[in-house]
Coordinates of C-alpha atoms in Angstrom, one line a residue:
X1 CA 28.7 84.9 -30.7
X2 CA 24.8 84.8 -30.6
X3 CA 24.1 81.8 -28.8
X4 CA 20.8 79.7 -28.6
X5 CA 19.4 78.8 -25.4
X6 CA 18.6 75.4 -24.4
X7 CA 16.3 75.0 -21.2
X8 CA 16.6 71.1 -19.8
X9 CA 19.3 68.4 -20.4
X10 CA 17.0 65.3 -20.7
X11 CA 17.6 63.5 -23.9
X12 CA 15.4 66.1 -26.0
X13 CA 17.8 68.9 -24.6
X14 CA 21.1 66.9 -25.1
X15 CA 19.8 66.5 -29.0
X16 CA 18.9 70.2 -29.6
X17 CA 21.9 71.2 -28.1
X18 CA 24.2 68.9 -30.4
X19 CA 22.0 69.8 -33.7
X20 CA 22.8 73.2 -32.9
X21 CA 26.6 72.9 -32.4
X22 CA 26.7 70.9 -35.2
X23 CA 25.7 73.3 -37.3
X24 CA 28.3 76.0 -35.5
X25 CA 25.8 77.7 -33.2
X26 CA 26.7 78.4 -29.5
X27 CA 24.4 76.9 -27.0
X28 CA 23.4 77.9 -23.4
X29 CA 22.3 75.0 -21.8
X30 CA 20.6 75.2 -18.5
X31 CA 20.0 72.3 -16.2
X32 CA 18.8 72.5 -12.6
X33 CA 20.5 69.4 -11.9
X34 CA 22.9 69.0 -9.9
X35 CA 21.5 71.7 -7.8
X36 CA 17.5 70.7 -7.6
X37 CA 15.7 67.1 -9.0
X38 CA 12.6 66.9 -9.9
X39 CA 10.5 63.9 -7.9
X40 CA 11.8 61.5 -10.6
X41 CA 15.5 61.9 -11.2
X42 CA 18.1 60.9 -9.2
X43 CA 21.2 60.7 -11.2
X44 CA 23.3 63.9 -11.7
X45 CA 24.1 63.2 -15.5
X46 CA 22.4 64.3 -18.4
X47 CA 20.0 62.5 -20.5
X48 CA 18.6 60.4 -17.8
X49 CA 16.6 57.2 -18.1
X50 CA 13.3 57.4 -15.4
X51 CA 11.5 54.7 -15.7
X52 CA 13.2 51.9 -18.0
X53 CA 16.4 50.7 -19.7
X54 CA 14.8 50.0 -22.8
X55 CA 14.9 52.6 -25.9
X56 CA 12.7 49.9 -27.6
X57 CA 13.0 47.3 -30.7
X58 CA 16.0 47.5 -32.7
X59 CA 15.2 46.4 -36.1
X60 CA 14.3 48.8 -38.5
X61 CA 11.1 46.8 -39.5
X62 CA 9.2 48.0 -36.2
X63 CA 8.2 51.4 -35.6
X64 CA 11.2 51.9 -33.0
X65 CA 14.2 50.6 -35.2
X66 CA 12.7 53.1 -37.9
X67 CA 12.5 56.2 -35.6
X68 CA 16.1 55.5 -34.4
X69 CA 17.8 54.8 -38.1
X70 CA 16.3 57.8 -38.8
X71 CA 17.8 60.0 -36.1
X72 CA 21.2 58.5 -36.9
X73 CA 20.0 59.8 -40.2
X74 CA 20.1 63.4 -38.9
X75 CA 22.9 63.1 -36.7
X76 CA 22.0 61.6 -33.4
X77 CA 24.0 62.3 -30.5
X78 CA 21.8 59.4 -28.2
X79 CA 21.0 56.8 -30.7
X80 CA 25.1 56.6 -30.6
X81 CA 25.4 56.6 -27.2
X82 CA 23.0 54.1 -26.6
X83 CA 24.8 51.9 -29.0
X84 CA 27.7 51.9 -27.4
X85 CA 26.6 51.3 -23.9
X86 CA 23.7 48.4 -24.9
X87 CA 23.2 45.5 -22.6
X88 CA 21.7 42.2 -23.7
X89 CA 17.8 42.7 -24.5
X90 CA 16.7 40.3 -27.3
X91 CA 15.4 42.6 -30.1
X92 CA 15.8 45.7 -27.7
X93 CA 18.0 48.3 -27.2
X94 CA 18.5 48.6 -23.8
X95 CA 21.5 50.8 -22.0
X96 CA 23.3 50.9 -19.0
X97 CA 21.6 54.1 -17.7
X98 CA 24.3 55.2 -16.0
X99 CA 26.7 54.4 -18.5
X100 CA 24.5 55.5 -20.9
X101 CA 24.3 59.1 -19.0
X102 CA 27.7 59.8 -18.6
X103 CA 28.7 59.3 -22.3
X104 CA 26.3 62.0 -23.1
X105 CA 27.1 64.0 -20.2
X106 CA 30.7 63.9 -21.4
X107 CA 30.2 64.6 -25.1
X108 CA 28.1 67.4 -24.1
X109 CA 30.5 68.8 -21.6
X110 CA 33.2 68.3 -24.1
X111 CA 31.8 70.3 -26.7
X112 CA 33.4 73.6 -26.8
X113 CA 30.4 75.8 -28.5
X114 CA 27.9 74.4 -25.1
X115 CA 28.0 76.1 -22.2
X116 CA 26.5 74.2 -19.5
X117 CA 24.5 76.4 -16.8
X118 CA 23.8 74.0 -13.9
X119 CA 21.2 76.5 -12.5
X120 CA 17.2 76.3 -12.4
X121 CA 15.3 78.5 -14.7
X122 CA 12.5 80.2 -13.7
X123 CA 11.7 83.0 -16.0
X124 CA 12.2 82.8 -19.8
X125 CA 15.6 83.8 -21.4
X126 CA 15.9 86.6 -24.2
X127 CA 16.3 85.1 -27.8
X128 CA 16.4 82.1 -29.7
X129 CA 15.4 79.5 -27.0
X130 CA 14.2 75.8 -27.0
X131 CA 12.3 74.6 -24.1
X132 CA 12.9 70.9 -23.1
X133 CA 12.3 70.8 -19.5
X134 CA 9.6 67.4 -20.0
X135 CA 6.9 66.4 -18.7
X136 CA 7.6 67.3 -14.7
X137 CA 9.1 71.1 -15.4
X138 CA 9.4 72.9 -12.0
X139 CA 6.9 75.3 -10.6
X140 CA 8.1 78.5 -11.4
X141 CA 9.1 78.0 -15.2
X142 CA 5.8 75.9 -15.7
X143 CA 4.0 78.9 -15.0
X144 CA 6.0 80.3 -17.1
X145 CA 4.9 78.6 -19.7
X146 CA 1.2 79.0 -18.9
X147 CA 1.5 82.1 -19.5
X148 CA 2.9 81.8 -22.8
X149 CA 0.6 79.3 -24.1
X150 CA -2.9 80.4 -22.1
X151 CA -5.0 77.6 -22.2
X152 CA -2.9 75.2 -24.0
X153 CA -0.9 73.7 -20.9
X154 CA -2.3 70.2 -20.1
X155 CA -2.5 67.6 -17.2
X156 CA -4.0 63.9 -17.9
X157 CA -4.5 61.5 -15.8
X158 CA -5.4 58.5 -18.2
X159 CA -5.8 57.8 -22.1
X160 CA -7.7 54.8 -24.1
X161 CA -5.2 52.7 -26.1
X162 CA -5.4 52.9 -29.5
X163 CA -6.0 49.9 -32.3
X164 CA -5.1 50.0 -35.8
X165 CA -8.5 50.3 -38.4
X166 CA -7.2 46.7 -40.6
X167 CA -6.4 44.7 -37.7
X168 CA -10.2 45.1 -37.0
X169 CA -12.7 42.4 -37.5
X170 CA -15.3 43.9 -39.8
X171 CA -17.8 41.2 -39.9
X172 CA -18.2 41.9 -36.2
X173 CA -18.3 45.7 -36.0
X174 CA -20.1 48.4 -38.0
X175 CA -20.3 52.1 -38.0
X176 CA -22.9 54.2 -37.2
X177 CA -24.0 57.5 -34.9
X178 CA -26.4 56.9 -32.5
X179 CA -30.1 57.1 -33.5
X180 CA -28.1 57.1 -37.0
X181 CA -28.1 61.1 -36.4
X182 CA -25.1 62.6 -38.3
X183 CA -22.3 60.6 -40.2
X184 CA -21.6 57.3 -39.2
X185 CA -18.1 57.8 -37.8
X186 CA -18.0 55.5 -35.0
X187 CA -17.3 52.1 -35.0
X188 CA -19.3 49.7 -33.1
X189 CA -18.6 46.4 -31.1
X190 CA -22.1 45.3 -29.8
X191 CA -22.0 42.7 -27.1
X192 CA -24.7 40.6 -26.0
X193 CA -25.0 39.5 -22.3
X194 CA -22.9 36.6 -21.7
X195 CA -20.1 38.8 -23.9
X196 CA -20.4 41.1 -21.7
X197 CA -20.1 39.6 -18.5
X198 CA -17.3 37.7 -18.8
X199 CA -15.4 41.2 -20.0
X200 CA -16.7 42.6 -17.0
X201 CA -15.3 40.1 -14.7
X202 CA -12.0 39.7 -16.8
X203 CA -11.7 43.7 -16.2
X204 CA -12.3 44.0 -12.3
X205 CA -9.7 41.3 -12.0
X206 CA -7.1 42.6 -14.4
X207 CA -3.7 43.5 -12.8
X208 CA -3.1 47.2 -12.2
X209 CA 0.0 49.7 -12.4
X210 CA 1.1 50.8 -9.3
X211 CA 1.2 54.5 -9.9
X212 CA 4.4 56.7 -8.1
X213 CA 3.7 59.0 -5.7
X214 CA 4.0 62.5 -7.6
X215 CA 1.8 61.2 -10.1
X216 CA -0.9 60.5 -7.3
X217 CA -0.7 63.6 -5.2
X218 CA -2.2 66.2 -5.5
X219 CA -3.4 65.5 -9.3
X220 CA -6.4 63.2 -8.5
X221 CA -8.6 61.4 -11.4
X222 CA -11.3 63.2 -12.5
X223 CA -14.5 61.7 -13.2
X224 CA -14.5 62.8 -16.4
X225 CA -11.5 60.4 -17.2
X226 CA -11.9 57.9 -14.8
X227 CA -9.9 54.6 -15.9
X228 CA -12.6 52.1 -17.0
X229 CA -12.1 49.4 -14.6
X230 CA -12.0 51.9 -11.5
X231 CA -15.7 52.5 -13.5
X232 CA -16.5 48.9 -13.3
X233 CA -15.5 48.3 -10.2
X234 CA -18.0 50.5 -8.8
X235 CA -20.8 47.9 -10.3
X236 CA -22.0 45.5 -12.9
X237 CA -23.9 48.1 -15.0
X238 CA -22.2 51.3 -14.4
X239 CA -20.1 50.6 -17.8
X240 CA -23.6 50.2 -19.5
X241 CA -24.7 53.6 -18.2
X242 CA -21.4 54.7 -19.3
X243 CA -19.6 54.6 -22.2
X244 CA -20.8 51.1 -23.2
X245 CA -24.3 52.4 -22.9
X246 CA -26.2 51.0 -26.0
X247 CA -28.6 53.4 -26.3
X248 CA -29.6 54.6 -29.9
X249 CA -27.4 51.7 -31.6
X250 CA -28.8 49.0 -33.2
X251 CA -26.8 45.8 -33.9
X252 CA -26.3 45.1 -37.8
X253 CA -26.9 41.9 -37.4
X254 CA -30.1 41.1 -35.0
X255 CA -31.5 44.5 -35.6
X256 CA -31.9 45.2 -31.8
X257 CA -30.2 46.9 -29.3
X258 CA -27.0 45.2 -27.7
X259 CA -26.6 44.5 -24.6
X260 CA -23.5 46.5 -24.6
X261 CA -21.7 48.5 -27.1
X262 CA -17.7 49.7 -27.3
X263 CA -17.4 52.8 -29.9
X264 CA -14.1 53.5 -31.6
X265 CA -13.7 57.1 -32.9
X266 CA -11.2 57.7 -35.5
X267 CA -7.4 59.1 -34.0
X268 CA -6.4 60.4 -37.3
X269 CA -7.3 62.3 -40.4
X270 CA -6.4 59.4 -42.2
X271 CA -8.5 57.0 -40.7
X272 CA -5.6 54.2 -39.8
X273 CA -6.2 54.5 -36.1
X274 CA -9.2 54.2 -33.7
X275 CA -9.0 55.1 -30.1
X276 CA -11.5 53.0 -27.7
X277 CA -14.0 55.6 -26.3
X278 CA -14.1 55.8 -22.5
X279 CA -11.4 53.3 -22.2
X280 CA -8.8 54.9 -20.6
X281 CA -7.0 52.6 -18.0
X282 CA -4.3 52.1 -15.7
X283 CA -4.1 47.7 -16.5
X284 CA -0.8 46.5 -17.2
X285 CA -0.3 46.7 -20.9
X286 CA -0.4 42.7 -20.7
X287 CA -3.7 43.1 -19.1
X288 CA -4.8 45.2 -22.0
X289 CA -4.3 43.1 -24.9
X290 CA -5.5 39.8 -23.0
X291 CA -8.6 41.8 -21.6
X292 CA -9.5 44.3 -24.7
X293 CA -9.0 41.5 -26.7
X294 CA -12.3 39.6 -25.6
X295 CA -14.3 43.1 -27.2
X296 CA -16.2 41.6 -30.3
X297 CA -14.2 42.3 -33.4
X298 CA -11.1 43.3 -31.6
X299 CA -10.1 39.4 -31.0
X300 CA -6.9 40.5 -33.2
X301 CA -6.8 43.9 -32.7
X302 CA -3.2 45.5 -33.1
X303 CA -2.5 47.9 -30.1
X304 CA -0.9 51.4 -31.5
X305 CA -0.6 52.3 -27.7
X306 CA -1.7 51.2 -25.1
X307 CA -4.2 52.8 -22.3
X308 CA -1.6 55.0 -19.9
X309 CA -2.4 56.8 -16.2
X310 CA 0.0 59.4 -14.8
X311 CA 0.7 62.3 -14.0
X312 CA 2.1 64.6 -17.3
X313 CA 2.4 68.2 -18.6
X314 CA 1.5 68.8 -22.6
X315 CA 1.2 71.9 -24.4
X316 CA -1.9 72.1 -26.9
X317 CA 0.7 71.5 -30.0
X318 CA -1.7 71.3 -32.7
X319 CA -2.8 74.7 -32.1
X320 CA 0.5 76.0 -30.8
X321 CA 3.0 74.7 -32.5
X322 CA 4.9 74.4 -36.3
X323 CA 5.6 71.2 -37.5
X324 CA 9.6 72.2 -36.7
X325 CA 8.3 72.2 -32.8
X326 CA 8.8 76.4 -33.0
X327 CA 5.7 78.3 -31.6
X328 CA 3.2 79.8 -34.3
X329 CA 3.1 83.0 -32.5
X330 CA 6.8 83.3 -31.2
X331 CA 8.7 81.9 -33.8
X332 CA 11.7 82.4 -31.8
X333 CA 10.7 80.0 -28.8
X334 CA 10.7 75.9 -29.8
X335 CA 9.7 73.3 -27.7
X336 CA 11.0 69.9 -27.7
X337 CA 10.6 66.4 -25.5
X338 CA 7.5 64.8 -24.1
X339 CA 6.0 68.5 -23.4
X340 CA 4.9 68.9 -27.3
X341 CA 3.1 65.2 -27.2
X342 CA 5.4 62.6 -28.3
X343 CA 5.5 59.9 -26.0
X344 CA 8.6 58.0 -26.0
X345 CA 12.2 58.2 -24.6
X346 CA 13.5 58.4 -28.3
X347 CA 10.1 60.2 -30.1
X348 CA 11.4 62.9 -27.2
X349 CA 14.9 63.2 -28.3
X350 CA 13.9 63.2 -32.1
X351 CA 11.5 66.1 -31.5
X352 CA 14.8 67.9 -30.3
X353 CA 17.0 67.2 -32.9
X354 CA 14.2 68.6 -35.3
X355 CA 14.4 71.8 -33.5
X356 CA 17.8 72.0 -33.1
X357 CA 18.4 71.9 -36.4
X358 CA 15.3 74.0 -37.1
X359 CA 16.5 76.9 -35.0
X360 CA 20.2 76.2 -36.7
X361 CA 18.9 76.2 -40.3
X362 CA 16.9 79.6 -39.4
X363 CA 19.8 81.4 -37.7
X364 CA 21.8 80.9 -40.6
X365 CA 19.7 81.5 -43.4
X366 CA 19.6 77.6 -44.9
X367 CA 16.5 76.5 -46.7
X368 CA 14.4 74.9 -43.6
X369 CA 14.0 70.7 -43.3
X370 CA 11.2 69.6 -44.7
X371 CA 10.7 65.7 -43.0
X372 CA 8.2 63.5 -45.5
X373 CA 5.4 62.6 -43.6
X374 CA 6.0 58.5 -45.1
X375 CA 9.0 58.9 -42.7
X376 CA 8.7 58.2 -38.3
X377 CA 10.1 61.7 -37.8
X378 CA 7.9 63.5 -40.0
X379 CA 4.9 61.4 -39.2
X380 CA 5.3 62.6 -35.6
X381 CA 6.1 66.1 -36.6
X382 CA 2.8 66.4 -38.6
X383 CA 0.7 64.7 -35.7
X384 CA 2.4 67.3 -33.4
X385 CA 1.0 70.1 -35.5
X386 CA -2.5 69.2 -37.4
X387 CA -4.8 71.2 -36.3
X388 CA -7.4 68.5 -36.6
X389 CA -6.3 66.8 -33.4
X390 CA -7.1 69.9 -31.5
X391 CA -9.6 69.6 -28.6
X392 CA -8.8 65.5 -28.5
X393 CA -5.1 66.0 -28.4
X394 CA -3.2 63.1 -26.7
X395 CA 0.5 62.3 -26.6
X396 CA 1.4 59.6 -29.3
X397 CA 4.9 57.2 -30.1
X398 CA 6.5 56.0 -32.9
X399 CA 4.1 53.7 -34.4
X400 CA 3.4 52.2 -37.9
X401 CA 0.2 53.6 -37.6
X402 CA 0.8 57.4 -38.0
X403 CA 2.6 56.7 -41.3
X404 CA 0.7 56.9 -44.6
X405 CA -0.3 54.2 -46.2
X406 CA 1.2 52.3 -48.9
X407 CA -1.5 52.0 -51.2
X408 CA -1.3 47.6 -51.3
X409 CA -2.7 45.2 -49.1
X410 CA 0.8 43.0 -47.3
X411 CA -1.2 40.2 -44.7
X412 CA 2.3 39.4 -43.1
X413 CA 3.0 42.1 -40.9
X414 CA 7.1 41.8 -41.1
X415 CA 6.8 42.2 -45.0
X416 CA 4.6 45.2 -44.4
X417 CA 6.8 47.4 -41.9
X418 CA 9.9 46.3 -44.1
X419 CA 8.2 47.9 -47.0
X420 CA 6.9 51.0 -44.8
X421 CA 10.7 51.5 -43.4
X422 CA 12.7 51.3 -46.8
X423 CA 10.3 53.9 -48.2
X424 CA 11.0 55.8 -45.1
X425 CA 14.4 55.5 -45.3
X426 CA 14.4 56.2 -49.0
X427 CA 12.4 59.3 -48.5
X428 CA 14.3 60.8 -45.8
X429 CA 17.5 60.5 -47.7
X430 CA 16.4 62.0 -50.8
X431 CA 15.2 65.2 -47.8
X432 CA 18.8 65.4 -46.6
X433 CA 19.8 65.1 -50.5
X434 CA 18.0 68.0 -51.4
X435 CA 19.0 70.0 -48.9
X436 CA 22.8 69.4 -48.8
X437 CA 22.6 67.8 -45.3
X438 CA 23.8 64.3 -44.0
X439 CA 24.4 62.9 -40.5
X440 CA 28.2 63.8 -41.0
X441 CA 28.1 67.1 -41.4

């Protein structure tokens, strides 16, 4: 029997290898653990939990309740798993972790077409093979994968959070270029003097994450993407003489310079999402909203995701990568987890049940998946893969953002995402419909 190999058995592994067996194809799964741990794991098991319990909201009205139904959808191993070892979270699902490990490990284990290789990889196998080793893949097989992708293997140390376009106030903000050279695609929050002191004081005394040693050491910031309060802190004006410089920008409505000005740049092609420009942080994501929040025009702003800082490995997808997650110039090699750009314990083990069952559906000669983009799944997929986000590329969740939009104007934001997730649901059924596939096959 050809089997498939499966590099990594974090959550994205576990899935790839389970879409595959589901389908009848043998899998070779290789995981370094028990053997060798990376700096963050410390549990023997498979699919295990880092750096929180929580697999997010529940409901399928929120961005994470939709992703999840979804992978249920296409035959979920975790989503299952995590069910069935929940603990008390409010709207969350949350899991014992070791619990929650050991249920996959076993089902894994117990699956007679995977073969579990408990050894470290270091050199890329011969054949069909997914690589899920996430975002802290051991030194060899990284370079490994250097090599394979050139240029397009990433470390960042911090991104700006993002803000959906209609939670914007627009009486406060415009758009314009500066010295109006070019198209007006930025959007502007001037701020006068007093606005801006008060921000800057609210942001030198805004709580900070406390980041882990192998995120610290030996990957330092750069000053190119040094967080903005570490930029503040260095002095009152050094924002203004960075990216809140108001030079060339002329306030709508005095018709002078601000004092200071906050751009947002569009995130996507569709124009739903805004990233703040220069903004990248390390606050506490409580910090964010209370502080970012004071920005003119971004009183209510709805945070898409919020600013992160740590240390993380990404492949250039956009250029690299199919929408399935296989490579454009190796169509035998797919990748799967946090190393194509979704962010997310669950956006990570979606991407590998995508290619799992992409490599499965290939291998046997089935009409390939086609995920709607109006659905989580397929929304992440085409992020993962449009060109247009290359050379600004940036790991992204599930978010209601990233979905098209639904053509009507819904102020309550429950009645929205309800509306957003049965269309998504709809969709993705009348997908597995077409194709002869459901999540019990």
């Amino acid at each position: 029997m050809t089997k498939v190999n499966v590099i990594g058995a974090g959550l994205a592994g576990c899935e790839a290898a389970w879409a595959l067996a589901r389908y009848g194809i043998g899998v070779r799964l290789f995981e370094m653990k028990p053997k060798k741990f990376s700096p963050a794991h410390k549990y023997g098991g498979f699919a295990e939990l880092v750096c929180s319990n929580s697999l997010k909201a529940a409901r399928l009205e929120s961005a994470a309740g939709l992703l999840k139904t979804e992978m249920e959808m296409l035959g979920s191993l975790t989503v299952p798993c995590a069910k069935a070892n929940s603990v008390e979270a409010g709207g969350a699902l949350a899991v014992d972790r070791e619990r929650f490990s050991d249920s996959v490990t076993e089902k894994i284990r117990n699956c007679e077409l995977i073969e579990v290789i408990e050894q470290e990889v270091t050199e890329l196998p011969e054949g069909v093979t997914i690589i899920a080793t996430g975002p802290l893949t051991s030194g060899a097989l990284a370079e490994e994968i250097r090599k394979l992708c050139g240029e397009g293997l990433s470390f960042y140390d911090a991104a700006a959070p993002i803000v959906t376009y209609e939670s914007l106030d627009m009486e406060k903000v415009f758009f314009a270029s500066r010295y109006d050279r070019g198209d007006a695609d930025y959007i502007n929050c001037p701020m006068d003097k007093e606005e801006y002191l008060a921000f800057y004081r609210a942001l030198i005394g805004a709580e900070r994450v406390q980041l882990k040693d192998f995120e610290t050491h030996p990957f330092s910031v750069y000053e190119g993407c040094m967080p903005i309060e570490e930029l503040a802190s260095r002095g009152e004006d050094t924002m203004r003489f960075g990216p809140m410089k108001p030079v060339g920008i002329t306030d709508k409505r005095t018709g002078r310079r601000p004092y200071a000005v906050v751009q947002l740049r569009r995130e996507n092609r569709e124009a739903t999402l805004f990233n703040l420009v220069g903004f990248q942080t390390n606050l506490k994501f409580g910090e964010q909203k209370r502080v970012f929040s004071m920005i003119p025009g971004l009183e209510n702003a709805e945070f898409m995701r919020f600013g992160v800082m740590h240390r993380n490995t990404f492949i250039n997808s956009p250029v690299l990568l199919n929408a399935d997650f296989s490579m454009r110039e190796h169509p035998d090699i797919y990748f799967a987890g946090q190393m194509t750009g979704v962010e997310g314990y669950m956006e990570s083990a979606a991407s590998g049940i995508i290619a799992g069952t992409a490599a499965a559906r290939r291998l046997l000669g089935l009409e390939p998946i086609q995920l709607p983009k109006d659905t989580m799944t397929g929304a992440l997929c085409a992020y993962i893969s449009d060109p247009f986000n290359d050379g600004k590329f940036q790991p992204m969740g599930a978010n209601m953002g990233i979905l098209p939009d639904i053509g009507e104007r819904i102020k309550d934001k429950k009645e929205k995402y309800g509306v957003y997730a049965r269309r998504a649901v709809d969709s993705l059924q009348r997908e597995l419909d077409r194709i002869g596939c459901n999540s019990n096959s």
